[in-house]
GROMACS .gro file of N, CA and C in nm:
model
  135
    1UNK      N    1  -7.402   9.334  28.455
    1UNK     CA    2  -7.280   9.311  28.374
    1UNK      C    3  -7.236   9.211  28.293
    2UNK      N    4  -7.170   9.236  28.151
    2UNK     CA    5  -7.147   9.142  28.077
    2UNK      C    6  -7.042   9.038  28.121
    3UNK      N    7  -7.041   8.915  28.102
    3UNK     CA    8  -6.965   8.830  28.103
    3UNK      C    9  -6.799   8.837  28.018
    4UNK      N   10  -6.728   8.783  28.039
    4UNK     CA   11  -6.624   8.794  27.942
    4UNK      C   12  -6.669   8.704  27.788
    5UNK      N   13  -6.767   8.621  27.830
    5UNK     CA   14  -6.813   8.526  27.683
    5UNK      C   15  -6.909   8.615  27.634
    6UNK      N   16  -6.968   8.693  27.689
    6UNK     CA   17  -7.093   8.791  27.625
    6UNK      C   18  -6.999   8.903  27.571
    7UNK      N   19  -6.886   8.952  27.636
    7UNK     CA   20  -6.818   9.063  27.535
    7UNK      C   21  -6.724   9.001  27.449
    8UNK      N   22  -6.674   8.890  27.417
    8UNK     CA   23  -6.620   8.811  27.321
    8UNK      C   24  -6.737   8.814  27.224
    9UNK      N   25  -6.841   8.736  27.210
    9UNK     CA   26  -6.952   8.717  27.162
    9UNK      C   27  -7.034   8.869  27.097
   10UNK      N   28  -7.017   9.002  27.192
   10UNK     CA   29  -7.033   9.122  27.140
   10UNK      C   30  -6.939   9.150  27.000
   11UNK      N   31  -6.815   9.135  27.048
   11UNK     CA   32  -6.731   9.189  26.972
   11UNK      C   33  -6.691   9.103  26.832
   12UNK      N   34  -6.734   8.987  26.840
   12UNK     CA   35  -6.755   8.898  26.762
   12UNK      C   36  -6.898   8.969  26.620
   13UNK      N   37  -7.010   8.964  26.698
   13UNK     CA   38  -7.103   9.038  26.562
   13UNK      C   39  -7.087   9.182  26.555
   14UNK      N   40  -7.028   9.249  26.663
   14UNK     CA   41  -6.987   9.375  26.577
   14UNK      C   42  -6.875   9.351  26.462
   15UNK      N   43  -6.819   9.281  26.451
   15UNK     CA   44  -6.714   9.223  26.330
   15UNK      C   45  -6.772   9.182  26.194
   16UNK      N   46  -6.905   9.109  26.245
   16UNK     CA   47  -6.970   9.098  26.136
   16UNK      C   48  -7.056   9.212  26.090
   17UNK      N   49  -7.137   9.276  26.158
   17UNK     CA   50  -7.232   9.349  26.105
   17UNK      C   51  -7.289   9.453  26.244
   18UNK      N   52  -7.227   9.540  26.248
   18UNK     CA   53  -7.299   9.663  26.376
   18UNK      C   54  -7.471   9.692  26.353
   19UNK      N   55  -7.468   9.691  26.256
   19UNK     CA   56  -7.661   9.685  26.214
   19UNK      C   57  -7.695   9.607  26.271
   20UNK      N   58  -7.686   9.442  26.296
   20UNK     CA   59  -7.750   9.316  26.319
   20UNK      C   60  -7.741   9.380  26.498
   21UNK      N   61  -7.594   9.350  26.558
   21UNK     CA   62  -7.593   9.395  26.641
   21UNK      C   63  -7.693   9.481  26.719
   22UNK      N   64  -7.714   9.595  26.641
   22UNK     CA   65  -7.805   9.748  26.706
   22UNK      C   66  -7.959   9.648  26.699
   23UNK      N   67  -7.997   9.589  26.624
   23UNK     CA   68  -8.121   9.504  26.605
   23UNK      C   69  -8.113   9.422  26.736
   24UNK      N   70  -8.008   9.336  26.749
   24UNK     CA   71  -8.048   9.258  26.864
   24UNK      C   72  -8.067   9.330  26.980
   25UNK      N   73  -7.966   9.448  26.985
   25UNK     CA   74  -7.961   9.479  27.129
   25UNK      C   75  -8.124   9.563  27.150
   26UNK      N   76  -8.163   9.638  27.023
   26UNK     CA   77  -8.291   9.657  27.060
   26UNK      C   78  -8.410   9.568  27.113
   27UNK      N   79  -8.382   9.457  27.044
   27UNK     CA   80  -8.456   9.323  27.075
   27UNK      C   81  -8.495   9.321  27.199
   28UNK      N   82  -8.347   9.325  27.252
   28UNK     CA   83  -8.319   9.291  27.398
   28UNK      C   84  -8.367   9.370  27.455
   29UNK      N   85  -8.342   9.490  27.454
   29UNK     CA   86  -8.432   9.628  27.521
   29UNK      C   87  -8.580   9.579  27.550
   30UNK      N   88  -8.647   9.574  27.426
   30UNK     CA   89  -8.795   9.567  27.428
   30UNK      C   90  -8.848   9.413  27.488
   31UNK      N   91  -8.712   9.338  27.460
   31UNK     CA   92  -8.821   9.197  27.570
   31UNK      C   93  -8.821   9.230  27.710
   32UNK      N   94  -8.657   9.286  27.790
   32UNK     CA   95  -8.666   9.301  27.881
   32UNK      C   96  -8.785   9.445  27.968
   33UNK      N   97  -8.837   9.504  27.897
   33UNK     CA   98  -8.932   9.618  27.903
   33UNK      C   99  -9.061   9.512  27.884
   34UNK      N  100  -9.113   9.413  27.838
   34UNK     CA  101  -9.175   9.363  27.836
   34UNK      C  102  -9.209   9.258  27.931
   35UNK      N  103  -9.114   9.207  27.973
   35UNK     CA  104  -9.127   9.098  28.080
   35UNK      C  105  -9.095   9.155  28.209
   36UNK      N  106  -9.068   9.297  28.218
   36UNK     CA  107  -9.084   9.417  28.366
   36UNK      C  108  -9.226   9.415  28.372
   37UNK      N  109  -9.330   9.483  28.239
   37UNK     CA  110  -9.459   9.497  28.232
   37UNK      C  111  -9.532   9.390  28.278
   38UNK      N  112  -9.489   9.243  28.220
   38UNK     CA  113  -9.507   9.074  28.248
   38UNK      C  114  -9.556   9.085  28.417
   39UNK      N  115  -9.457   9.131  28.488
   39UNK     CA  116  -9.411   9.104  28.584
   39UNK      C  117  -9.478   9.215  28.705
   40UNK      N  118  -9.485   9.295  28.684
   40UNK     CA  119  -9.569   9.402  28.765
   40UNK      C  120  -9.708   9.399  28.725
   41UNK      N  121  -9.783   9.351  28.624
   41UNK     CA  122  -9.902   9.293  28.603
   41UNK      C  123  -9.966   9.180  28.670
   42UNK      N  124  -9.801   9.057  28.718
   42UNK     CA  125  -9.861   8.975  28.754
   42UNK      C  126  -9.891   8.976  28.932
   43UNK      N  127  -9.811   9.091  28.964
   43UNK     CA  128  -9.802   9.158  29.119
   43UNK      C  129  -9.912   9.208  29.156
   44UNK      N  130  -9.973   9.307  29.044
   44UNK     CA  131 -10.091   9.377  29.075
   44UNK      C  132 -10.206   9.265  29.073
   45UNK      N  133 -10.232   9.173  28.995
   45UNK     CA  134 -10.330   9.065  28.987
   45UNK      C  135 -10.341   8.969  29.119
   0.00000   0.00000   0.00000
């Protein structure tokens, strides 16, 4: 869940540049997937 601060920051970023926000969210998603892969690999080894 987004906190109220995250929501404010998101709205602020949206007012600046939707494209920038999209890039940031895509980066965030890929980082999450990468982190999940790392934790799975650590559990397997």
